[in-house]
């Protein structure tokens, strides 16, 4: 092979290896965001550990430069095996061992060491083809590396994740990594390797590829088994959307449970207690036009639509698949009373924060039924800025209600929500009810003036709530009353996320 083609082959290998390396990083971050929920924390751990390990790996590669060809091929085979299996190993550790962060650190560390060793060895291989000054060689190498990283960064969210999923996507990239690494060495530098070295590397690469391909074919079964290990009841539906993992379970006694990223959203046994407490107090004022932020399962919507004098309901839900399931999944349709078929309902698939910024309509009642603020994605929906946007869409006599978590298990989180509402210029009344699936669960009813905690005059028959029980819901025991040293949460300082992570750590 002439020098020109050989250099192109080496730079192409740099390009592909950089793409593969970035995919491994992004896959670890994405898995952490799904399983743990803390995207910033997971990204910080993965990136900092891997970058540190890459520096160490570059130093450790110095003694390998004498046999750069064999060393590079061996490193690519090892990287392909660990990188390809990384998501599967982490998911298994989380599902069966309840051991995630230590395994994440070990995998990120070893991947970083291997990736860090690539560049020095590739530099040596490039120089063996044709000597050039250091500046030009570094420029060529890093240009291919950075462009390859761009490809990997774009391919992961837009191709690999939606088409193959996290486990199969990583396995596919691992197989590509092994083939490219060995292919470069055998085609460009094969004559410089002893026969037994070529044989060992070839057998190793083939074995790794067979392992990855076999695992690829079995990945579906593995994912089903691992997912079922996380849930007590049989999983009847599971899918991963661009936004979250959705799981529905159903027990043998017909308890339907709905989970987002592993967090329980409702149990059919007692969801009415939650949704009656969430919806009916806020409708005690004017309620011609109602806005629901979140609540894509349609259960809160069901309660709103029981009022014949509600003229229009707008429901804003980020994930369109949640709406699709609420409209088509028989168990959900039965629970929500086919609420989305009501002509009074308008569904908007959008991020609530962004949608509020551009919305010009005003509403008599706003129901905020968002997942708990235990991730960076949801923490912004519990900030002063968010509640200020909600205030702008309320009519003069409008009322807002927020589900705010448990005042018993997470009191600082619960009262942080109230502090944020207050700083947004609204006056709130806290209350809580008992929901056996969750424990004591709290809400904040708010408006421009202090709202009265009561039921509407035309309230329909309810299963758990009446005037007396709602009045009692506003009385907190001594050990669960307002925490005075709590600061509000903002976009730039999401304290509600810190509180939630600390308080829910052991539950």
CSV table of C-alpha atoms in Angstrom, one decimal:
chain,number,residue,atom,x,y,z
A,1,UNK,CA,0.0,0.0,0.0
A,2,UNK,CA,1.5,3.4,-1.0
A,3,UNK,CA,2.1,6.1,1.6
A,4,UNK,CA,-0.9,8.2,0.6
A,5,UNK,CA,-3.4,5.4,1.0
A,6,UNK,CA,-1.8,4.2,4.2
A,7,UNK,CA,-2.1,7.7,5.8
A,8,UNK,CA,-5.7,7.9,4.7
A,9,UNK,CA,-6.4,4.6,6.3
A,10,UNK,CA,-4.8,5.6,9.6
A,11,UNK,CA,-6.7,8.9,9.7
A,12,UNK,CA,-9.9,7.1,8.8
A,13,UNK,CA,-9.2,4.8,11.8
A,14,UNK,CA,-8.7,7.8,14.0
A,15,UNK,CA,-12.0,9.2,12.7
A,16,UNK,CA,-14.0,5.9,13.5
A,17,UNK,CA,-12.3,5.3,16.9
A,18,UNK,CA,-13.1,8.9,18.0
A,19,UNK,CA,-16.7,8.4,17.0
A,20,UNK,CA,-16.9,5.1,18.9
A,21,UNK,CA,-15.2,6.6,22.0
A,22,UNK,CA,-17.7,9.4,22.2
A,23,UNK,CA,-20.6,7.0,21.7
A,24,UNK,CA,-19.4,5.0,24.7
A,25,UNK,CA,-19.3,8.2,26.8
A,26,UNK,CA,-22.8,9.4,25.8
A,27,UNK,CA,-24.2,5.9,26.3
A,28,UNK,CA,-23.0,5.9,29.9
A,29,UNK,CA,-24.4,9.4,30.5
A,30,UNK,CA,-27.8,8.5,28.9
A,31,UNK,CA,-28.2,5.3,30.9
A,32,UNK,CA,-27.5,7.2,34.1
A,33,UNK,CA,-30.1,9.8,33.3
A,34,UNK,CA,-32.7,7.1,32.7
A,35,UNK,CA,-31.8,5.0,35.8
A,36,UNK,CA,-30.7,7.6,38.3
A,37,UNK,CA,-32.3,10.7,36.9
A,38,UNK,CA,-29.4,13.1,37.7
A,39,UNK,CA,-28.2,14.0,34.2
A,40,UNK,CA,-25.7,16.6,35.4
A,41,UNK,CA,-24.3,14.3,38.1
A,42,UNK,CA,-23.9,11.4,35.7
A,43,UNK,CA,-22.3,13.5,33.0
A,44,UNK,CA,-19.9,15.0,35.5
A,45,UNK,CA,-18.8,11.6,36.8
A,46,UNK,CA,-18.4,10.0,33.4
A,47,UNK,CA,-16.6,12.9,31.7
A,48,UNK,CA,-14.3,13.7,34.6
A,49,UNK,CA,-13.3,10.1,35.2
A,50,UNK,CA,-12.8,9.4,31.5
A,51,UNK,CA,-10.8,12.5,30.7
A,52,UNK,CA,-8.6,11.8,33.8
A,53,UNK,CA,-8.1,8.2,32.7
A,54,UNK,CA,-7.3,9.3,29.1
A,55,UNK,CA,-4.4,11.3,30.4
A,56,UNK,CA,-3.1,8.4,32.4
A,57,UNK,CA,-3.7,6.1,29.4
A,58,UNK,CA,-1.6,8.3,27.2
A,59,UNK,CA,1.3,8.1,29.7
A,60,UNK,CA,0.9,4.3,30.1
A,61,UNK,CA,1.1,3.9,26.3
A,62,UNK,CA,4.7,5.1,26.1
A,63,UNK,CA,6.3,1.6,26.6
A,64,UNK,CA,4.0,0.2,24.0
A,65,UNK,CA,5.2,2.4,21.2
A,66,UNK,CA,8.0,0.0,20.2
A,67,UNK,CA,5.3,-2.5,19.2
A,68,UNK,CA,2.7,0.1,18.3
A,69,UNK,CA,1.0,-2.0,15.7
A,70,UNK,CA,0.2,-5.0,17.9
A,71,UNK,CA,-0.5,-2.8,20.9
A,72,UNK,CA,-3.0,-0.6,19.0
A,73,UNK,CA,-4.9,-3.7,17.7
A,74,UNK,CA,-5.0,-5.2,21.2
A,75,UNK,CA,-6.3,-2.0,22.7
A,76,UNK,CA,-9.0,-1.7,20.1
A,77,UNK,CA,-10.1,-5.3,20.7
A,78,UNK,CA,-10.3,-4.7,24.5
A,79,UNK,CA,-12.0,-1.3,23.9
A,80,UNK,CA,-14.5,-2.9,21.6
A,81,UNK,CA,-15.4,-5.6,24.2
A,82,UNK,CA,-15.7,-3.3,27.2
A,83,UNK,CA,-17.3,-0.4,25.3
A,84,UNK,CA,-19.8,-2.7,23.5
A,85,UNK,CA,-20.8,-4.4,26.7
A,86,UNK,CA,-20.7,-1.3,28.9
A,87,UNK,CA,-24.4,-0.4,28.9
A,88,UNK,CA,-25.4,-4.1,29.4
A,89,UNK,CA,-23.0,-4.5,32.3
A,90,UNK,CA,-24.2,-1.3,34.0
A,91,UNK,CA,-27.8,-2.2,33.6
A,92,UNK,CA,-27.2,-5.6,35.0
A,93,UNK,CA,-25.3,-4.2,38.0
A,94,UNK,CA,-28.2,-1.8,38.6
A,95,UNK,CA,-31.0,-4.3,38.2
A,96,UNK,CA,-29.6,-7.3,40.1
A,97,UNK,CA,-27.0,-5.9,42.4
A,98,UNK,CA,-28.3,-2.4,43.1
A,99,UNK,CA,-24.8,-1.3,42.5
A,100,UNK,CA,-24.4,1.4,40.0
A,101,UNK,CA,-22.0,4.3,40.8
A,102,UNK,CA,-19.0,2.0,41.7
A,103,UNK,CA,-19.5,0.0,38.5
A,104,UNK,CA,-19.9,3.2,36.5
A,105,UNK,CA,-16.6,4.6,37.8
A,106,UNK,CA,-14.7,1.4,37.0
A,107,UNK,CA,-16.1,1.1,33.5
A,108,UNK,CA,-15.5,4.8,32.8
A,109,UNK,CA,-11.9,4.5,34.2
A,110,UNK,CA,-11.0,1.5,32.1
A,111,UNK,CA,-12.6,2.9,28.9
A,112,UNK,CA,-10.7,6.2,29.5
A,113,UNK,CA,-7.4,4.4,29.9
A,114,UNK,CA,-7.9,2.5,26.6
A,115,UNK,CA,-9.1,5.6,24.7
A,116,UNK,CA,-6.2,7.6,26.0
A,117,UNK,CA,-3.7,5.1,24.8
A,118,UNK,CA,-5.1,5.3,21.2
A,119,UNK,CA,-3.7,8.7,20.2
A,120,UNK,CA,0.0,8.2,21.1
A,121,UNK,CA,0.0,4.8,19.3
A,122,UNK,CA,-1.8,6.2,16.3
A,123,UNK,CA,0.7,9.1,16.1
A,124,UNK,CA,3.5,6.5,16.0
A,125,UNK,CA,1.8,4.6,13.3
A,126,UNK,CA,1.3,7.8,11.3
A,127,UNK,CA,4.9,8.7,11.6
A,128,UNK,CA,6.1,5.3,10.5
A,129,UNK,CA,4.3,5.7,7.2
A,130,UNK,CA,5.9,9.1,6.5
A,131,UNK,CA,7.9,11.3,8.9
A,132,UNK,CA,6.6,14.9,9.2
A,133,UNK,CA,7.0,17.7,11.7
A,134,UNK,CA,5.2,17.3,15.0
A,135,UNK,CA,2.9,20.3,14.4
A,136,UNK,CA,1.5,19.0,11.1
A,137,UNK,CA,1.2,15.4,12.4
A,138,UNK,CA,-0.8,16.6,15.5
A,139,UNK,CA,-3.0,18.8,13.3
A,140,UNK,CA,-3.9,15.9,11.0
A,141,UNK,CA,-4.5,13.5,13.8
A,142,UNK,CA,-6.7,15.8,15.9
A,143,UNK,CA,-8.6,17.0,12.9
A,144,UNK,CA,-9.7,13.5,12.2
A,145,UNK,CA,-10.3,12.8,15.9
A,146,UNK,CA,-12.5,15.8,16.5
A,147,UNK,CA,-14.5,15.3,13.3
A,148,UNK,CA,-15.0,11.7,14.2
A,149,UNK,CA,-16.2,12.8,17.7
A,150,UNK,CA,-18.8,15.1,15.9
A,151,UNK,CA,-20.1,12.1,14.0
A,152,UNK,CA,-20.4,9.9,17.1
A,153,UNK,CA,-22.0,12.7,19.0
A,154,UNK,CA,-24.7,13.2,16.4
A,155,UNK,CA,-25.1,9.5,15.5
A,156,UNK,CA,-25.9,8.5,19.1
A,157,UNK,CA,-29.1,10.5,19.8
A,158,UNK,CA,-30.4,10.6,16.2
A,159,UNK,CA,-29.6,7.2,14.8
A,160,UNK,CA,-28.3,4.6,17.4
A,161,UNK,CA,-30.6,5.4,20.3
A,162,UNK,CA,-33.9,5.6,18.3
A,163,UNK,CA,-33.1,2.8,15.9
A,164,UNK,CA,-31.2,0.2,18.0
A,165,UNK,CA,-31.7,1.4,21.6
A,166,UNK,CA,-28.9,1.8,24.2
A,167,UNK,CA,-27.8,-1.8,24.6
A,168,UNK,CA,-27.8,-2.8,21.0
A,169,UNK,CA,-26.4,0.5,19.9
A,170,UNK,CA,-23.3,0.1,22.1
A,171,UNK,CA,-22.9,-3.5,21.0
A,172,UNK,CA,-23.0,-2.4,17.3
A,173,UNK,CA,-20.4,0.3,17.9
A,174,UNK,CA,-18.2,-2.1,19.8
A,175,UNK,CA,-18.2,-4.6,16.8
A,176,UNK,CA,-17.3,-1.7,14.5
A,177,UNK,CA,-14.5,-0.7,16.8
A,178,UNK,CA,-13.0,-4.2,16.7
A,179,UNK,CA,-13.2,-4.5,13.0
A,180,UNK,CA,-11.7,-1.1,12.2
A,181,UNK,CA,-8.8,-1.5,14.7
A,182,UNK,CA,-7.8,-4.9,13.5
A,183,UNK,CA,-8.4,-4.1,9.9
A,184,UNK,CA,-6.1,-1.1,10.0
A,185,UNK,CA,-3.2,-3.1,11.5
A,186,UNK,CA,-3.6,-6.1,9.2
A,187,UNK,CA,-3.9,-4.2,5.9
A,188,UNK,CA,-1.4,-1.4,6.5
A,189,UNK,CA,1.1,-2.8,9.0
A,190,UNK,CA,0.5,-6.6,8.6
A,191,UNK,CA,3.9,-7.3,7.2
A,192,UNK,CA,5.6,-5.9,10.3
A,193,UNK,CA,3.8,-8.3,12.6
A,194,UNK,CA,5.0,-11.9,13.2
A,195,UNK,CA,2.6,-14.6,12.0
A,196,UNK,CA,1.7,-15.8,15.5
A,197,UNK,CA,0.9,-12.1,16.5
A,198,UNK,CA,-1.4,-11.7,13.5
A,199,UNK,CA,-3.1,-15.0,14.4
A,200,UNK,CA,-3.6,-14.1,18.1
A,201,UNK,CA,-5.0,-10.7,17.2
A,202,UNK,CA,-7.3,-12.1,14.5
A,203,UNK,CA,-8.6,-14.8,16.8
A,204,UNK,CA,-9.2,-12.2,19.5
A,205,UNK,CA,-11.0,-9.8,17.2
A,206,UNK,CA,-13.2,-12.6,15.8
A,207,UNK,CA,-14.0,-13.8,19.3
A,208,UNK,CA,-14.9,-10.4,20.5
A,209,UNK,CA,-17.1,-9.8,17.4
A,210,UNK,CA,-18.8,-13.1,17.9
A,211,UNK,CA,-19.5,-12.2,21.6
A,212,UNK,CA,-20.9,-8.8,20.6
A,213,UNK,CA,-23.1,-10.2,17.8
A,214,UNK,CA,-24.4,-13.0,20.0
A,215,UNK,CA,-25.2,-10.5,22.8
A,216,UNK,CA,-26.9,-8.3,20.2
A,217,UNK,CA,-29.3,-11.1,19.3
A,218,UNK,CA,-30.0,-11.9,22.9
A,219,UNK,CA,-30.2,-8.2,24.1
A,220,UNK,CA,-34.0,-8.2,23.9
A,221,UNK,CA,-34.3,-11.1,26.3
A,222,UNK,CA,-31.7,-9.6,28.6
A,223,UNK,CA,-33.5,-6.3,28.8
A,224,UNK,CA,-36.8,-8.0,29.6
A,225,UNK,CA,-35.2,-10.0,32.4
A,226,UNK,CA,-33.3,-7.0,33.8
A,227,UNK,CA,-36.4,-4.7,33.6
A,228,UNK,CA,-38.6,-7.3,35.3
A,229,UNK,CA,-36.0,-7.6,38.1
A,230,UNK,CA,-36.7,-3.9,38.9
A,231,UNK,CA,-40.4,-4.3,39.3
A,232,UNK,CA,-42.4,-6.5,41.7
A,233,UNK,CA,-45.3,-7.1,39.3
A,234,UNK,CA,-45.3,-8.5,35.8
A,235,UNK,CA,-44.4,-5.9,33.2
A,236,UNK,CA,-47.1,-5.7,30.6
A,237,UNK,CA,-45.7,-2.7,28.6
A,238,UNK,CA,-42.3,-1.2,28.3
A,239,UNK,CA,-40.6,1.2,25.9
A,240,UNK,CA,-37.9,3.8,25.9
A,241,UNK,CA,-38.9,7.1,24.2
A,242,UNK,CA,-36.5,10.0,23.4
A,243,UNK,CA,-37.6,11.5,26.7
A,244,UNK,CA,-37.9,8.6,29.2
A,245,UNK,CA,-38.5,5.0,29.9
A,246,UNK,CA,-42.2,4.0,30.3
A,247,UNK,CA,-43.2,0.9,32.1
A,248,UNK,CA,-46.7,-0.4,32.9
A,249,UNK,CA,-47.1,-3.4,35.3
A,250,UNK,CA,-50.2,-5.3,36.3
A,251,UNK,CA,-50.3,-7.6,39.3
A,252,UNK,CA,-52.4,-10.7,39.5
A,253,UNK,CA,-55.0,-8.8,41.5
A,254,UNK,CA,-55.3,-6.2,38.7
A,255,UNK,CA,-53.3,-3.4,40.3
A,256,UNK,CA,-52.1,-1.4,37.3
A,257,UNK,CA,-49.0,0.7,38.0
A,258,UNK,CA,-47.4,3.3,35.7
A,259,UNK,CA,-43.7,4.2,35.9
A,260,UNK,CA,-41.6,6.9,34.3
A,261,UNK,CA,-37.8,6.2,34.5
A,262,UNK,CA,-38.5,3.8,37.3
A,263,UNK,CA,-40.5,6.2,39.4
A,264,UNK,CA,-44.1,5.2,40.3
A,265,UNK,CA,-46.6,7.7,38.9
A,266,UNK,CA,-49.8,6.0,40.1
A,267,UNK,CA,-51.3,2.7,41.2
A,268,UNK,CA,-54.8,2.0,40.0
A,269,UNK,CA,-55.7,0.9,43.6
A,270,UNK,CA,-55.5,4.3,45.1
A,271,UNK,CA,-54.8,6.9,42.3
A,272,UNK,CA,-58.3,8.4,42.8
A,273,UNK,CA,-57.2,9.7,46.3
A,274,UNK,CA,-54.3,11.6,44.7
A,275,UNK,CA,-56.2,12.9,41.7
A,276,UNK,CA,-59.3,14.0,43.7
A,277,UNK,CA,-57.0,16.0,46.0
A,278,UNK,CA,-55.1,17.4,43.1
A,279,UNK,CA,-58.0,18.6,41.0
A,280,UNK,CA,-61.1,19.4,42.9
A,281,UNK,CA,-59.8,22.1,45.4
A,282,UNK,CA,-58.4,24.2,42.5
A,283,UNK,CA,-61.7,24.1,40.7
A,284,UNK,CA,-63.5,25.7,43.7
A,285,UNK,CA,-63.0,29.0,41.9
A,286,UNK,CA,-63.8,29.9,38.3
A,287,UNK,CA,-63.0,27.0,36.0
A,288,UNK,CA,-64.3,27.7,32.5
A,289,UNK,CA,-60.8,27.3,31.0
A,290,UNK,CA,-58.4,24.8,32.6
A,291,UNK,CA,-54.7,24.2,31.9
A,292,UNK,CA,-53.0,20.9,32.9
A,293,UNK,CA,-49.3,20.9,32.7
A,294,UNK,CA,-48.1,17.2,32.7
A,295,UNK,CA,-50.6,14.6,33.6
A,296,UNK,CA,-50.4,12.8,30.3
A,297,UNK,CA,-52.0,9.7,31.7
A,298,UNK,CA,-55.3,11.5,31.6
A,299,UNK,CA,-56.3,10.7,35.2
A,300,UNK,CA,-56.3,14.3,36.4
A,301,UNK,CA,-58.1,15.2,33.1
A,302,UNK,CA,-60.8,12.7,34.0
A,303,UNK,CA,-61.6,14.5,37.2
A,304,UNK,CA,-61.7,17.9,35.4
A,305,UNK,CA,-64.1,16.7,32.8
A,306,UNK,CA,-66.6,15.6,35.4
A,307,UNK,CA,-67.6,19.3,35.6
A,308,UNK,CA,-70.0,20.1,32.8
A,309,UNK,CA,-69.4,23.8,33.1
A,310,UNK,CA,-65.7,23.4,32.2
A,311,UNK,CA,-65.7,24.7,28.6
A,312,UNK,CA,-62.1,24.0,27.5
A,313,UNK,CA,-59.1,22.1,28.8
A,314,UNK,CA,-55.6,22.4,27.4
A,315,UNK,CA,-53.2,19.6,28.4
A,316,UNK,CA,-49.4,20.2,27.8
A,317,UNK,CA,-47.4,17.0,27.9
A,318,UNK,CA,-43.8,16.6,26.7
A,319,UNK,CA,-43.8,13.0,25.6
A,320,UNK,CA,-46.3,12.2,22.8
A,321,UNK,CA,-46.0,8.5,23.6
A,322,UNK,CA,-47.5,9.0,27.0
A,323,UNK,CA,-50.6,10.5,25.3
A,324,UNK,CA,-50.7,7.7,22.8
A,325,UNK,CA,-50.7,5.1,25.6
A,326,UNK,CA,-53.4,7.0,27.5
A,327,UNK,CA,-55.6,7.0,24.4
A,328,UNK,CA,-55.0,3.4,23.3
A,329,UNK,CA,-53.7,1.2,26.1
A,330,UNK,CA,-56.9,-0.6,27.4
A,331,UNK,CA,-56.0,-0.4,31.1
A,332,UNK,CA,-55.2,3.3,30.9
A,333,UNK,CA,-58.3,4.1,28.8
A,334,UNK,CA,-60.5,2.3,31.4
A,335,UNK,CA,-58.8,4.3,34.2
A,336,UNK,CA,-59.0,7.7,32.6
A,337,UNK,CA,-62.5,7.2,31.2
A,338,UNK,CA,-61.3,7.8,27.6
A,339,UNK,CA,-60.9,11.4,28.6
A,340,UNK,CA,-58.9,12.4,25.5
A,341,UNK,CA,-61.9,11.6,23.3
A,342,UNK,CA,-63.8,14.6,24.9
A,343,UNK,CA,-64.2,17.4,22.4
A,344,UNK,CA,-63.4,20.0,25.1
A,345,UNK,CA,-59.8,18.7,25.3
A,346,UNK,CA,-56.8,20.1,23.4
A,347,UNK,CA,-53.5,18.3,23.7
A,348,UNK,CA,-50.2,20.1,23.1
A,349,UNK,CA,-46.9,18.0,23.0
A,350,UNK,CA,-44.3,20.5,24.2
A,351,UNK,CA,-42.0,21.3,27.0
A,352,UNK,CA,-44.2,23.2,29.5
A,353,UNK,CA,-41.6,25.8,30.4
A,354,UNK,CA,-41.0,26.7,26.7
A,355,UNK,CA,-44.7,26.6,25.9
A,356,UNK,CA,-45.6,28.9,28.7
A,357,UNK,CA,-43.1,31.5,27.5
A,358,UNK,CA,-44.9,31.8,24.2
A,359,UNK,CA,-48.5,31.3,25.3
A,360,UNK,CA,-50.9,34.2,25.1
A,361,UNK,CA,-54.0,32.6,26.5
A,362,UNK,CA,-55.2,32.9,30.1
A,363,UNK,CA,-56.8,30.2,32.3
A,364,UNK,CA,-59.1,30.1,35.3
A,365,UNK,CA,-57.3,27.1,36.8
A,366,UNK,CA,-53.8,25.6,36.3
A,367,UNK,CA,-53.0,22.1,37.4
A,368,UNK,CA,-49.3,21.2,37.6
A,369,UNK,CA,-49.0,17.5,37.7
A,370,UNK,CA,-45.3,17.0,37.0
A,371,UNK,CA,-42.9,14.2,37.9
A,372,UNK,CA,-40.9,14.8,41.1
A,373,UNK,CA,-38.0,17.3,40.9
A,374,UNK,CA,-35.3,14.6,41.2
A,375,UNK,CA,-33.6,15.3,37.9
A,376,UNK,CA,-32.2,18.4,36.2
A,377,UNK,CA,-34.9,18.1,33.5
A,378,UNK,CA,-37.8,18.3,36.0
A,379,UNK,CA,-36.2,20.7,38.6
A,380,UNK,CA,-36.8,23.7,36.3
A,381,UNK,CA,-40.5,23.0,36.5
A,382,UNK,CA,-40.3,23.7,40.3
A,383,UNK,CA,-38.5,27.0,40.0
A,384,UNK,CA,-39.5,30.6,40.7
A,385,UNK,CA,-39.2,31.4,37.0
A,386,UNK,CA,-41.6,28.6,36.1
A,387,UNK,CA,-44.2,29.7,38.7
A,388,UNK,CA,-43.8,33.3,37.5
A,389,UNK,CA,-44.7,32.1,33.9
A,390,UNK,CA,-47.7,30.3,35.3
A,391,UNK,CA,-48.8,33.4,37.1
A,392,UNK,CA,-48.8,35.3,33.8
A,393,UNK,CA,-51.4,32.9,32.3
A,394,UNK,CA,-53.7,33.0,35.3
A,395,UNK,CA,-56.8,35.1,35.2
A,396,UNK,CA,-57.2,37.7,38.0
A,397,UNK,CA,-59.2,35.2,40.1
A,398,UNK,CA,-57.3,32.2,38.8
A,399,UNK,CA,-56.0,29.4,41.0
A,400,UNK,CA,-53.0,27.1,40.6
A,401,UNK,CA,-52.3,23.7,42.3
A,402,UNK,CA,-48.9,22.0,42.3
A,403,UNK,CA,-48.2,18.4,43.4
A,404,UNK,CA,-45.2,18.9,45.6
A,405,UNK,CA,-44.1,15.5,46.9
A,406,UNK,CA,-44.3,14.1,50.4
A,407,UNK,CA,-44.2,16.5,53.4
A,408,UNK,CA,-43.3,13.5,55.5
A,409,UNK,CA,-40.5,11.8,53.5
A,410,UNK,CA,-39.2,14.9,51.8
A,411,UNK,CA,-40.2,18.0,53.9
A,412,UNK,CA,-37.5,20.3,52.7
A,413,UNK,CA,-38.4,19.6,49.1
A,414,UNK,CA,-42.1,20.1,49.8
A,415,UNK,CA,-41.5,23.5,51.6
A,416,UNK,CA,-39.0,24.6,48.9
A,417,UNK,CA,-41.8,24.4,46.4
A,418,UNK,CA,-43.9,26.7,48.6
A,419,UNK,CA,-41.0,29.1,49.0
A,420,UNK,CA,-40.6,29.2,45.2
A,421,UNK,CA,-44.3,29.8,44.7
A,422,UNK,CA,-44.2,32.6,47.2
A,423,UNK,CA,-41.3,34.3,45.6
A,424,UNK,CA,-43.1,34.2,42.3
A,425,UNK,CA,-45.7,36.5,43.8
A,426,UNK,CA,-48.4,34.0,44.6
A,427,UNK,CA,-50.0,33.1,48.0
A,428,UNK,CA,-50.2,29.4,48.7
A,429,UNK,CA,-52.1,27.1,51.0
A,430,UNK,CA,-50.4,23.8,51.7
A,431,UNK,CA,-52.4,20.5,52.2
A,432,UNK,CA,-51.8,16.8,52.1
A,433,UNK,CA,-53.6,13.5,51.9
A,434,UNK,CA,-52.8,9.9,52.4
A,435,UNK,CA,-52.1,7.9,49.3
A,436,UNK,CA,-51.1,4.4,50.4
A,437,UNK,CA,-48.9,3.8,47.3
A,438,UNK,CA,-46.9,6.9,48.1
A,439,UNK,CA,-47.6,7.7,51.8
A,440,UNK,CA,-48.6,11.2,52.8
A,441,UNK,CA,-48.6,13.3,49.7
A,442,UNK,CA,-48.7,17.1,49.5
A,443,UNK,CA,-50.0,19.9,47.3
A,444,UNK,CA,-49.9,23.6,47.2
A,445,UNK,CA,-53.0,25.6,46.2
A,446,UNK,CA,-52.0,29.2,45.1
A,447,UNK,CA,-53.4,32.4,43.7
A,448,UNK,CA,-52.8,36.1,43.7
A,449,UNK,CA,-54.8,36.3,47.0
A,450,UNK,CA,-54.8,33.7,49.7
A,451,UNK,CA,-57.1,30.9,48.3
A,452,UNK,CA,-59.7,29.2,50.4
A,453,UNK,CA,-59.2,25.4,50.7
A,454,UNK,CA,-62.6,24.1,49.8
A,455,UNK,CA,-64.5,22.0,47.3
A,456,UNK,CA,-66.6,23.5,44.5
A,457,UNK,CA,-70.3,24.0,45.1
A,458,UNK,CA,-71.1,21.7,42.2
A,459,UNK,CA,-68.5,19.0,43.1
A,460,UNK,CA,-69.5,15.6,41.8
A,461,UNK,CA,-69.6,12.6,44.1
A,462,UNK,CA,-66.0,11.7,45.3
A,463,UNK,CA,-64.6,8.5,46.7
A,464,UNK,CA,-62.1,9.9,49.2
A,465,UNK,CA,-62.6,13.6,49.7
A,466,UNK,CA,-65.3,15.7,51.3
A,467,UNK,CA,-65.5,19.1,53.0
A,468,UNK,CA,-64.4,17.8,56.4
A,469,UNK,CA,-61.5,15.7,55.2
A,470,UNK,CA,-60.2,18.5,52.9
A,471,UNK,CA,-60.4,21.0,55.8
A,472,UNK,CA,-58.3,18.5,57.9
A,473,UNK,CA,-55.9,18.1,55.0
A,474,UNK,CA,-54.7,21.7,55.6
A,475,UNK,CA,-53.6,20.9,59.2
A,476,UNK,CA,-50.1,19.6,59.5
A,477,UNK,CA,-48.7,17.7,62.6
A,478,UNK,CA,-46.1,19.6,64.6
A,479,UNK,CA,-43.1,17.7,63.1
A,480,UNK,CA,-44.2,18.3,59.5
A,481,UNK,CA,-45.1,22.0,59.6
A,482,UNK,CA,-43.4,24.7,57.5
A,483,UNK,CA,-39.6,24.6,57.5
A,484,UNK,CA,-38.6,28.2,57.8
A,485,UNK,CA,-34.9,28.1,56.7
A,486,UNK,CA,-35.8,26.8,53.2
A,487,UNK,CA,-34.7,29.0,50.2
A,488,UNK,CA,-36.6,29.0,46.9
A,489,UNK,CA,-35.3,27.2,43.9
A,490,UNK,CA,-34.3,29.0,40.7
A,491,UNK,CA,-33.1,28.0,37.2
A,492,UNK,CA,-29.5,28.9,38.1
A,493,UNK,CA,-29.6,27.4,41.6
A,494,UNK,CA,-32.0,24.4,41.6
A,495,UNK,CA,-32.1,23.9,45.3
A,496,UNK,CA,-35.2,21.7,45.0
A,497,UNK,CA,-33.1,19.1,43.1
A,498,UNK,CA,-30.5,19.1,45.9
A,499,UNK,CA,-33.2,18.7,48.6
A,500,UNK,CA,-34.9,15.9,46.6
A,501,UNK,CA,-31.7,13.9,46.1
A,502,UNK,CA,-30.8,14.1,49.8
A,503,UNK,CA,-34.2,13.3,51.1
A,504,UNK,CA,-35.2,10.4,48.7
A,505,UNK,CA,-31.7,8.8,48.8
A,506,UNK,CA,-32.7,6.0,51.2
A,507,UNK,CA,-36.2,5.3,49.8
